[in-house]
Amino acid sequence: MLPSTMKAVQQYVFGGPEVLRYEDAPLPQLQAGEVLVRVHAVGLNPPDWYLRDGYKMLPPEWQPEVAFPVILGTDISGVVDTVTDDVRDFAVGDEVYSMVRFPSGLAGGSRAYAQYVSVPAAELALKPKSISHAQAAAAPMSLLTAWQFMIELGHEIQNPLQPHQHAPVPLEDKTVVINGAAGGVGHFALQLAKWKGARVIAIGSGGHEAFLRSLGADEFIDYTKTAAEEVLRDVDLVIDAVGGPSSGRFLPTLKRGGALFPVFPLGFSGAEDAERLGVTVSTTQVRSSGAQLARLASLLDSGVVRVAIDSSFSLQDAAKAHERAARGHIRGKIVLSVIEQG
Ligand SMILES: NC(=O)c1ccc[n+]([C@@H]2O[C@H](COP(=O)([O-])OP(=O)(O)OC[C@H]3O[C@@H](n4cnc5c(N)ncnc54)[C@H](OP(=O)(O)O)[C@@H]3O)[C@@H](O)[C@H]2O)c1
């Protein structure tokens, strides 16, 4: 028998980590095609703090209408508790992972910081067996982002960030630069590029060098000592997992015919330079996909792609996890443990 309430982290106002409250909340109600998952672990991502704070980083016309109380979070790993009659692909007791309702849940519809989450079956996949719930919860958004940018977009939905669809480029035998390589997206992007046979130059702060080399980086640039754009030339692809207004500085590092993929494209202003230099600039917004997570499960299971955990907190300590995130220099992923692992 399911309880009528669950523990969740809710907020009633926008603000800093202190607005997050661990308390009772109603259990989610299942809609057709959905699965109720008992959550074991939650992976954190930048949209969690963007929503917590009221999307202050977005222009006002892009800020979504939000109804309180809000439950943050998108990425989960757990066990199927209940399925609706029309769900065929999952059964009670299955271990699963997901990025829940993204970007459709941008205004708070994903609701992952909780003991139970309702998930559209199309956004679920069986959890990779050989990794923990914490590692599985850490993967979805960051790994899907790297996958959809670099390997397979996987949908034909209009790109909200540019008029044309994003298209990955070949990576085999190419020189690929990953900026922000130690972070969630970056450490997966690095591993996917290596898997595809690229030579990878990773950029991060100095303390991450050994970590990034252990993931396969061929070269490392400590951006606190060296301006990457002054030493890089003839690069095929730059994945800029930091992005923002300074992303254009990578344009002169690219070969004619090369590409810059800013993962955080807001503020980018190098379109004319890109045209003059003969390089492509392209971005996209990550989308939920159970089918892609199922494909990625085999890469995670086999250890081709490893998940690095920066730090772990209990669900109750979600505010502390957000304080950790605000200090920056994240190496891999921050996770919340909802059910302690045995
Ligand atoms: N387009 C999409 O759909 C999409 C999807 C996911 C994420 N994003 C965006 O992508 C960005 C990265 O997300 P994430 O989850 O990977 O964040 P993250 O885990 O916080 O990683 C960011 C990394 O960047 C490094 N960094 C910070 N400043 C840097 C600089 N000046 N030069 C080089 N590295 C620097 C940080 O460590 P060090 O400074 O110690 O090296 C950290 O490892 C965020 O802005 C996020 O909003 C977009």
Short mmCIF file of C-alpha atoms and ligand atoms in Angstrom, two decimals:
data_model
loop_
_atom_site.label_atom_id
_atom_site.label_comp_id
_atom_site.label_asym_id
_atom_site.label_seq_id
_atom_site.Cartn_x
_atom_site.Cartn_y
_atom_site.Cartn_z
CA MET A 1 0.00 0.00 0.00
CA LEU A 2 1.31 3.41 -0.98
CA PRO A 3 1.38 6.15 1.66
CA SER A 4 -0.74 9.25 0.90
CA THR A 5 2.17 11.60 1.40
CA MET A 6 5.88 11.49 0.72
CA LYS A 7 8.93 13.50 1.68
CA ALA A 8 9.99 16.06 -0.91
CA VAL A 9 12.01 19.25 -1.13
CA GLN A 10 9.64 22.13 -1.85
CA GLN A 11 9.96 25.91 -2.16
CA TYR A 12 7.35 28.65 -1.94
CA VAL A 13 9.46 31.58 -3.13
CA PHE A 14 12.41 32.06 -5.45
CA GLY A 15 15.77 32.56 -3.80
CA GLY A 16 19.01 30.96 -2.62
CA PRO A 17 19.49 27.44 -1.21
CA GLU A 18 17.75 28.52 2.02
CA VAL A 19 14.32 28.48 0.29
CA LEU A 20 14.49 24.67 -0.08
CA ARG A 21 12.31 22.91 2.52
CA TYR A 22 12.30 19.16 3.23
CA GLU A 23 8.70 18.34 4.16
CA ASP A 24 5.61 16.25 3.43
CA ALA A 25 4.02 16.59 -0.01
CA PRO A 26 1.21 14.76 -1.78
CA LEU A 27 2.14 11.71 -3.85
CA PRO A 28 2.12 12.39 -7.63
CA GLN A 29 -1.05 11.34 -9.47
CA LEU A 30 -0.37 9.14 -12.49
CA GLN A 31 -1.64 10.12 -15.96
CA ALA A 32 -2.04 7.66 -18.85
CA GLY A 33 1.30 6.36 -20.09
CA GLU A 34 3.08 7.13 -16.84
CA VAL A 35 5.02 5.14 -14.28
CA LEU A 36 5.42 5.88 -10.58
CA VAL A 37 9.05 5.52 -9.57
CA ARG A 38 10.26 5.12 -5.99
CA VAL A 39 13.33 7.34 -6.17
CA HIS A 40 16.67 6.07 -4.85
CA ALA A 41 18.85 8.94 -6.04
CA VAL A 42 18.57 12.32 -7.78
CA GLY A 43 21.20 13.94 -9.99
CA LEU A 44 21.59 17.74 -9.87
CA ASN A 45 21.89 20.02 -12.90
CA PRO A 46 22.17 23.77 -13.54
CA PRO A 47 18.43 24.10 -14.41
CA ASP A 48 17.76 23.15 -10.76
CA TRP A 49 19.39 26.36 -9.51
CA TYR A 50 18.10 28.41 -12.42
CA LEU A 51 14.50 27.48 -11.44
CA ARG A 52 15.16 27.79 -7.70
CA ASP A 53 16.30 31.33 -8.33
CA GLY A 54 13.44 32.23 -10.72
CA TYR A 55 15.40 31.95 -14.00
CA LYS A 56 17.08 35.32 -13.38
CA MET A 57 19.66 34.42 -16.04
CA LEU A 58 16.99 34.41 -18.77
CA PRO A 59 15.61 37.53 -20.48
CA PRO A 60 12.23 38.38 -18.83
CA GLU A 61 10.24 37.32 -21.91
CA TRP A 62 11.73 33.81 -21.65
CA GLN A 63 11.11 33.35 -17.93
CA PRO A 64 8.41 30.66 -17.53
CA GLU A 65 5.31 31.17 -15.37
CA VAL A 66 5.88 29.12 -12.19
CA ALA A 67 3.24 27.85 -9.74
CA PHE A 68 4.32 27.28 -6.11
CA PRO A 69 5.08 25.08 -4.30
CA VAL A 70 7.85 24.04 -6.68
CA ILE A 71 9.73 20.73 -6.49
CA LEU A 72 13.05 21.00 -8.37
CA GLY A 73 14.97 18.38 -10.27
CA THR A 74 14.84 16.24 -13.41
CA ASP A 75 17.25 13.31 -13.10
CA ILE A 76 16.39 10.18 -11.12
CA SER A 77 17.21 6.55 -10.63
CA GLY A 78 14.88 4.23 -8.73
CA VAL A 79 12.47 1.31 -8.83
CA VAL A 80 9.10 1.12 -10.58
CA ASP A 81 6.33 1.11 -7.97
CA THR A 82 3.18 1.38 -10.13
CA VAL A 83 2.40 1.43 -13.87
CA THR A 84 -0.77 2.61 -15.62
CA ASP A 85 -2.71 0.02 -17.67
CA ASP A 86 -1.38 1.27 -21.00
CA VAL A 87 2.30 0.97 -20.08
CA ARG A 88 3.77 -2.15 -21.69
CA ASP A 89 7.54 -1.69 -21.50
CA PHE A 90 8.02 -1.46 -17.73
CA ALA A 91 6.85 -3.57 -14.80
CA VAL A 92 6.70 -3.12 -11.03
CA GLY A 93 10.13 -3.78 -9.56
CA ASP A 94 12.16 -2.71 -12.63
CA GLU A 95 15.21 -0.59 -11.81
CA VAL A 96 15.01 2.49 -14.04
CA TYR A 97 16.57 5.89 -14.68
CA SER A 98 15.29 9.02 -16.43
CA MET A 99 15.54 12.69 -17.22
CA VAL A 100 11.94 13.60 -16.42
CA ARG A 101 9.94 16.00 -18.63
CA PHE A 102 12.68 18.21 -20.02
CA PRO A 103 12.30 20.83 -21.37
CA SER A 104 8.50 20.53 -21.00
CA GLY A 105 8.86 20.65 -17.19
CA LEU A 106 11.10 23.73 -17.15
CA ALA A 107 8.58 25.62 -15.00
CA GLY A 108 8.65 22.96 -12.29
CA GLY A 109 6.86 20.03 -13.94
CA SER A 110 9.63 17.46 -13.49
CA ARG A 111 9.52 17.25 -9.64
CA ALA A 112 12.45 14.95 -8.95
CA TYR A 113 13.56 16.02 -5.43
CA ALA A 114 11.09 13.59 -3.85
CA GLN A 115 10.59 10.01 -2.70
CA TYR A 116 8.22 9.33 -5.61
CA VAL A 117 8.14 10.78 -9.13
CA SER A 118 5.71 10.18 -11.98
CA VAL A 119 7.54 9.63 -15.27
CA PRO A 120 6.17 9.28 -18.83
CA ALA A 121 7.18 5.74 -19.87
CA ALA A 122 8.74 7.14 -23.08
CA GLU A 123 11.29 9.00 -20.93
CA LEU A 124 12.36 5.95 -18.88
CA ALA A 125 14.99 3.29 -19.50
CA LEU A 126 16.23 0.32 -17.52
CA LYS A 127 19.04 1.40 -15.23
CA PRO A 128 22.53 0.17 -16.18
CA LYS A 129 22.96 -2.89 -13.94
CA SER A 130 26.62 -2.52 -13.05
CA ILE A 131 26.44 1.01 -11.64
CA SER A 132 24.76 2.35 -8.48
CA HIS A 133 21.52 4.31 -8.35
CA ALA A 134 23.62 7.39 -7.45
CA GLN A 135 25.73 6.99 -10.60
CA ALA A 136 22.66 6.28 -12.75
CA ALA A 137 20.85 9.36 -11.42
CA ALA A 138 23.95 11.44 -12.12
CA ALA A 139 23.99 10.61 -15.82
CA PRO A 140 20.78 11.57 -17.67
CA MET A 141 20.82 15.31 -18.39
CA SER A 142 24.57 15.71 -18.72
CA LEU A 143 25.06 12.57 -20.79
CA LEU A 144 22.01 13.17 -23.00
CA THR A 145 23.31 16.69 -23.62
CA ALA A 146 26.70 15.41 -24.72
CA TRP A 147 25.03 12.66 -26.81
CA GLN A 148 22.54 14.97 -28.55
CA PHE A 149 25.22 17.57 -29.30
CA MET A 150 27.89 15.11 -30.45
CA ILE A 151 26.42 11.80 -31.58
CA GLU A 152 22.69 11.79 -32.36
CA LEU A 153 20.14 14.59 -31.95
CA GLY A 154 17.36 12.00 -31.89
CA HIS A 155 14.34 14.21 -32.72
CA GLU A 156 13.02 16.70 -35.24
CA ILE A 157 11.43 19.20 -32.87
CA GLN A 158 12.10 22.86 -33.72
CA ASN A 159 15.28 24.08 -32.06
CA PRO A 160 14.24 27.00 -29.79
CA LEU A 161 17.77 28.40 -29.81
CA GLN A 162 18.44 28.75 -33.56
CA PRO A 163 16.41 28.57 -36.79
CA HIS A 164 18.01 25.34 -38.07
CA GLN A 165 18.34 21.93 -36.46
CA HIS A 166 21.56 21.13 -34.68
CA ALA A 167 23.61 18.42 -36.38
CA PRO A 168 26.50 16.50 -34.78
CA VAL A 169 29.78 16.36 -36.79
CA PRO A 170 32.12 13.37 -37.38
CA LEU A 171 34.58 12.84 -34.52
CA GLU A 172 36.81 10.04 -35.83
CA ASP A 173 40.48 11.16 -35.94
CA LYS A 174 39.42 14.76 -35.26
CA THR A 175 40.91 17.20 -32.75
CA VAL A 176 38.19 18.05 -30.25
CA VAL A 177 38.49 20.68 -27.53
CA ILE A 178 36.23 20.41 -24.49
CA ASN A 179 35.94 23.57 -22.41
CA GLY A 180 34.54 23.00 -18.90
CA ALA A 181 35.73 19.40 -19.29
CA ALA A 182 35.54 18.45 -15.61
CA GLY A 183 31.86 19.34 -15.19
CA GLY A 184 28.77 17.25 -15.73
CA VAL A 185 28.44 17.73 -19.49
CA GLY A 186 32.18 18.11 -20.06
CA HIS A 187 33.35 14.85 -18.49
CA PHE A 188 30.83 12.89 -20.57
CA ALA A 189 31.63 14.85 -23.75
CA LEU A 190 35.31 14.01 -23.27
CA GLN A 191 34.56 10.28 -22.96
CA LEU A 192 32.22 10.21 -25.97
CA ALA A 193 34.83 11.97 -28.10
CA LYS A 194 37.49 9.45 -27.06
CA TRP A 195 35.07 6.56 -27.70
CA LYS A 196 34.62 7.88 -31.24
CA GLY A 197 38.38 8.06 -31.81
CA ALA A 198 39.04 11.79 -31.44
CA ARG A 199 42.14 13.43 -29.97
CA VAL A 200 40.83 15.41 -27.01
CA ILE A 201 42.20 18.60 -25.49
CA ALA A 202 40.47 19.25 -22.16
CA ILE A 203 40.24 22.69 -20.55
CA GLY A 204 39.64 23.13 -16.83
CA SER A 205 41.15 24.57 -13.67
CA GLY A 206 44.50 23.02 -12.69
CA GLY A 207 43.22 20.67 -9.98
CA HIS A 208 41.26 18.65 -12.53
CA GLU A 209 44.24 17.61 -14.68
CA ALA A 210 44.78 14.09 -13.26
CA PHE A 211 41.02 13.44 -13.30
CA LEU A 212 40.67 14.48 -16.94
CA ARG A 213 43.72 12.51 -18.05
CA SER A 214 42.28 9.45 -16.26
CA LEU A 215 39.19 9.84 -18.46
CA GLY A 216 41.36 9.85 -21.57
CA ALA A 217 42.27 13.50 -22.23
CA ASP A 218 45.32 13.64 -24.51
CA GLU A 219 46.18 17.21 -23.55
CA PHE A 220 45.12 19.53 -20.77
CA ILE A 221 45.00 23.32 -20.55
CA ASP A 222 44.71 24.99 -17.15
CA TYR A 223 42.66 28.06 -18.01
CA THR A 224 43.84 29.83 -14.83
CA LYS A 225 47.37 29.89 -16.30
CA THR A 226 46.93 29.83 -20.08
CA ALA A 227 44.34 31.47 -22.32
CA ALA A 228 43.31 28.51 -24.48
CA GLU A 229 42.57 30.69 -27.51
CA GLU A 230 46.19 31.84 -27.57
CA VAL A 231 47.67 28.34 -27.85
CA LEU A 232 45.05 26.39 -29.83
CA ARG A 233 44.99 26.29 -33.65
CA ASP A 234 43.56 23.99 -36.35
CA VAL A 235 40.93 22.44 -34.09
CA ASP A 236 38.04 20.54 -35.73
CA LEU A 237 35.45 20.96 -32.99
CA VAL A 238 35.12 22.95 -29.77
CA ILE A 239 32.45 21.79 -27.32
CA ASP A 240 32.13 24.79 -25.02
CA ALA A 241 30.40 23.45 -21.91
CA VAL A 242 30.96 26.84 -20.21
CA GLY A 243 29.59 28.95 -23.05
CA GLY A 244 28.09 32.39 -22.56
CA PRO A 245 29.31 35.68 -24.07
CA SER A 246 32.98 34.60 -24.19
CA SER A 247 32.41 31.54 -26.37
CA GLY A 248 33.36 33.44 -29.54
CA ARG A 249 37.02 33.55 -28.47
CA PHE A 250 37.27 29.93 -29.66
CA LEU A 251 36.35 30.80 -33.28
CA PRO A 252 39.93 31.62 -34.42
CA THR A 253 41.17 28.31 -32.95
CA LEU A 254 39.09 26.35 -35.49
CA LYS A 255 40.04 25.07 -38.93
CA ARG A 256 37.98 26.39 -41.84
CA GLY A 257 35.08 23.91 -41.94
CA GLY A 258 35.32 23.31 -38.18
CA ALA A 259 32.54 23.80 -35.63
CA LEU A 260 31.88 25.48 -32.29
CA PHE A 261 29.09 24.02 -30.15
CA PRO A 262 28.27 26.39 -27.26
CA VAL A 263 26.29 24.30 -24.75
CA PHE A 264 25.16 27.49 -22.95
CA PRO A 265 24.58 29.78 -25.94
CA LEU A 266 23.02 32.82 -24.22
CA GLY A 267 25.03 35.95 -24.96
CA PHE A 268 26.94 34.46 -27.90
CA SER A 269 27.74 37.18 -30.41
CA GLY A 270 30.22 35.78 -32.92
CA ALA A 271 27.96 34.96 -35.87
CA GLU A 272 29.70 37.35 -38.28
CA ASP A 273 33.18 36.19 -37.27
CA ALA A 274 32.08 32.58 -37.74
CA GLU A 275 30.93 33.31 -41.27
CA ARG A 276 34.15 35.12 -42.14
CA LEU A 277 36.25 32.25 -40.74
CA GLY A 278 34.17 29.58 -42.48
CA VAL A 279 33.17 27.74 -39.31
CA THR A 280 29.82 26.50 -38.06
CA VAL A 281 28.30 27.56 -34.75
CA SER A 282 25.46 25.36 -33.55
CA THR A 283 23.58 24.64 -30.35
CA THR A 284 20.54 22.76 -29.14
CA GLN A 285 18.45 22.15 -26.05
CA VAL A 286 18.59 18.71 -24.46
CA ARG A 287 15.34 16.70 -24.61
CA SER A 288 14.12 13.72 -22.58
CA SER A 289 14.51 10.39 -24.36
CA GLY A 290 14.03 6.93 -22.89
CA ALA A 291 15.26 5.40 -26.16
CA GLN A 292 18.58 7.26 -25.96
CA LEU A 293 19.00 6.41 -22.26
CA ALA A 294 18.46 2.74 -23.15
CA ARG A 295 21.28 3.01 -25.72
CA LEU A 296 23.49 4.85 -23.24
CA ALA A 297 22.86 2.21 -20.55
CA SER A 298 25.09 -0.23 -22.44
CA LEU A 299 27.94 2.32 -22.59
CA LEU A 300 27.55 2.94 -18.84
CA ASP A 301 27.29 -0.78 -18.06
CA SER A 302 30.42 -1.64 -20.00
CA GLY A 303 32.43 1.19 -18.43
CA VAL A 304 33.05 2.88 -21.80
CA VAL A 305 31.46 5.91 -20.16
CA ARG A 306 32.15 6.40 -16.45
CA VAL A 307 30.19 8.62 -14.09
CA ALA A 308 32.21 10.80 -11.70
CA ILE A 309 30.50 11.81 -8.48
CA ASP A 310 31.66 15.18 -7.16
CA SER A 311 29.72 14.86 -3.90
CA SER A 312 26.66 13.23 -2.40
CA PHE A 313 24.07 14.59 0.05
CA SER A 314 20.84 13.23 1.53
CA LEU A 315 17.55 14.52 0.09
CA GLN A 316 17.05 16.30 3.40
CA ASP A 317 20.29 18.22 2.75
CA ALA A 318 19.35 19.44 -0.74
CA ALA A 319 20.15 23.01 0.36
CA LYS A 320 23.72 21.95 1.23
CA ALA A 321 24.01 20.32 -2.21
CA HIS A 322 22.98 23.63 -3.80
CA GLU A 323 25.55 25.47 -1.66
CA ARG A 324 28.18 23.05 -2.97
CA ALA A 325 27.08 23.76 -6.54
CA ALA A 326 27.29 27.52 -5.96
CA ARG A 327 30.97 27.19 -4.99
CA GLY A 328 31.68 25.97 -8.57
CA HIS A 329 34.60 23.86 -9.82
CA ILE A 330 32.29 20.82 -9.94
CA ARG A 331 34.10 17.60 -10.88
CA GLY A 332 31.48 15.28 -12.37
CA LYS A 333 28.09 15.34 -10.71
CA ILE A 334 26.40 16.23 -7.42
CA VAL A 335 23.79 13.70 -6.28
CA LEU A 336 21.12 13.40 -3.60
CA SER A 337 20.58 10.06 -1.93
CA VAL A 338 16.90 9.40 -1.27
CA ILE A 339 17.21 5.78 -0.14
CA GLU A 340 20.59 4.99 1.45
CA GLN A 341 22.47 2.33 -0.55
CA GLY A 342 23.13 -0.92 1.35
N1 LIG B 1 21.95 23.25 -24.11
C1 LIG B 1 21.49 22.42 -23.19
O1 LIG B 1 20.47 21.74 -23.37
C2 LIG B 1 22.24 22.27 -21.89
C3 LIG B 1 22.15 21.04 -21.21
C4 LIG B 1 22.90 20.89 -20.04
C5 LIG B 1 23.69 21.95 -19.56
N2 LIG B 1 23.69 23.14 -20.22
C6 LIG B 1 24.52 24.26 -19.76
O2 LIG B 1 25.88 23.85 -19.90
C7 LIG B 1 26.67 24.43 -18.88
C8 LIG B 1 27.47 23.33 -18.19
O3 LIG B 1 26.61 22.47 -17.48
P1 LIG B 1 27.23 21.39 -16.50
O4 LIG B 1 26.10 20.62 -15.92
O5 LIG B 1 28.35 20.66 -17.16
O6 LIG B 1 27.85 22.36 -15.36
P2 LIG B 1 28.92 22.03 -14.23
O7 LIG B 1 28.80 20.59 -13.85
O8 LIG B 1 28.79 23.08 -13.21
O9 LIG B 1 30.33 22.18 -14.96
C9 LIG B 1 30.89 23.36 -15.31
C10 LIG B 1 32.43 23.14 -15.37
O10 LIG B 1 33.03 24.24 -15.99
C11 LIG B 1 34.27 24.51 -15.35
N3 LIG B 1 34.56 25.94 -15.56
C12 LIG B 1 34.00 27.01 -14.94
N4 LIG B 1 34.50 28.15 -15.45
C13 LIG B 1 35.34 27.79 -16.44
C14 LIG B 1 36.13 28.51 -17.36
N5 LIG B 1 36.18 29.84 -17.36
N6 LIG B 1 36.86 27.82 -18.27
C15 LIG B 1 36.86 26.46 -18.29
N7 LIG B 1 36.13 25.72 -17.42
C16 LIG B 1 35.39 26.37 -16.51
C17 LIG B 1 34.04 24.15 -13.90
O11 LIG B 1 35.18 23.69 -13.21
P3 LIG B 1 36.64 24.38 -13.19
O12 LIG B 1 36.39 25.87 -13.25
O13 LIG B 1 37.22 23.98 -11.87
O14 LIG B 1 37.37 23.83 -14.36
C18 LIG B 1 33.06 22.97 -14.02
O15 LIG B 1 33.74 21.73 -13.98
C19 LIG B 1 25.69 25.15 -17.95
O16 LIG B 1 25.70 26.52 -18.31
C20 LIG B 1 24.35 24.54 -18.29
O17 LIG B 1 23.29 25.42 -18.05
C21 LIG B 1 22.99 23.31 -21.39
#
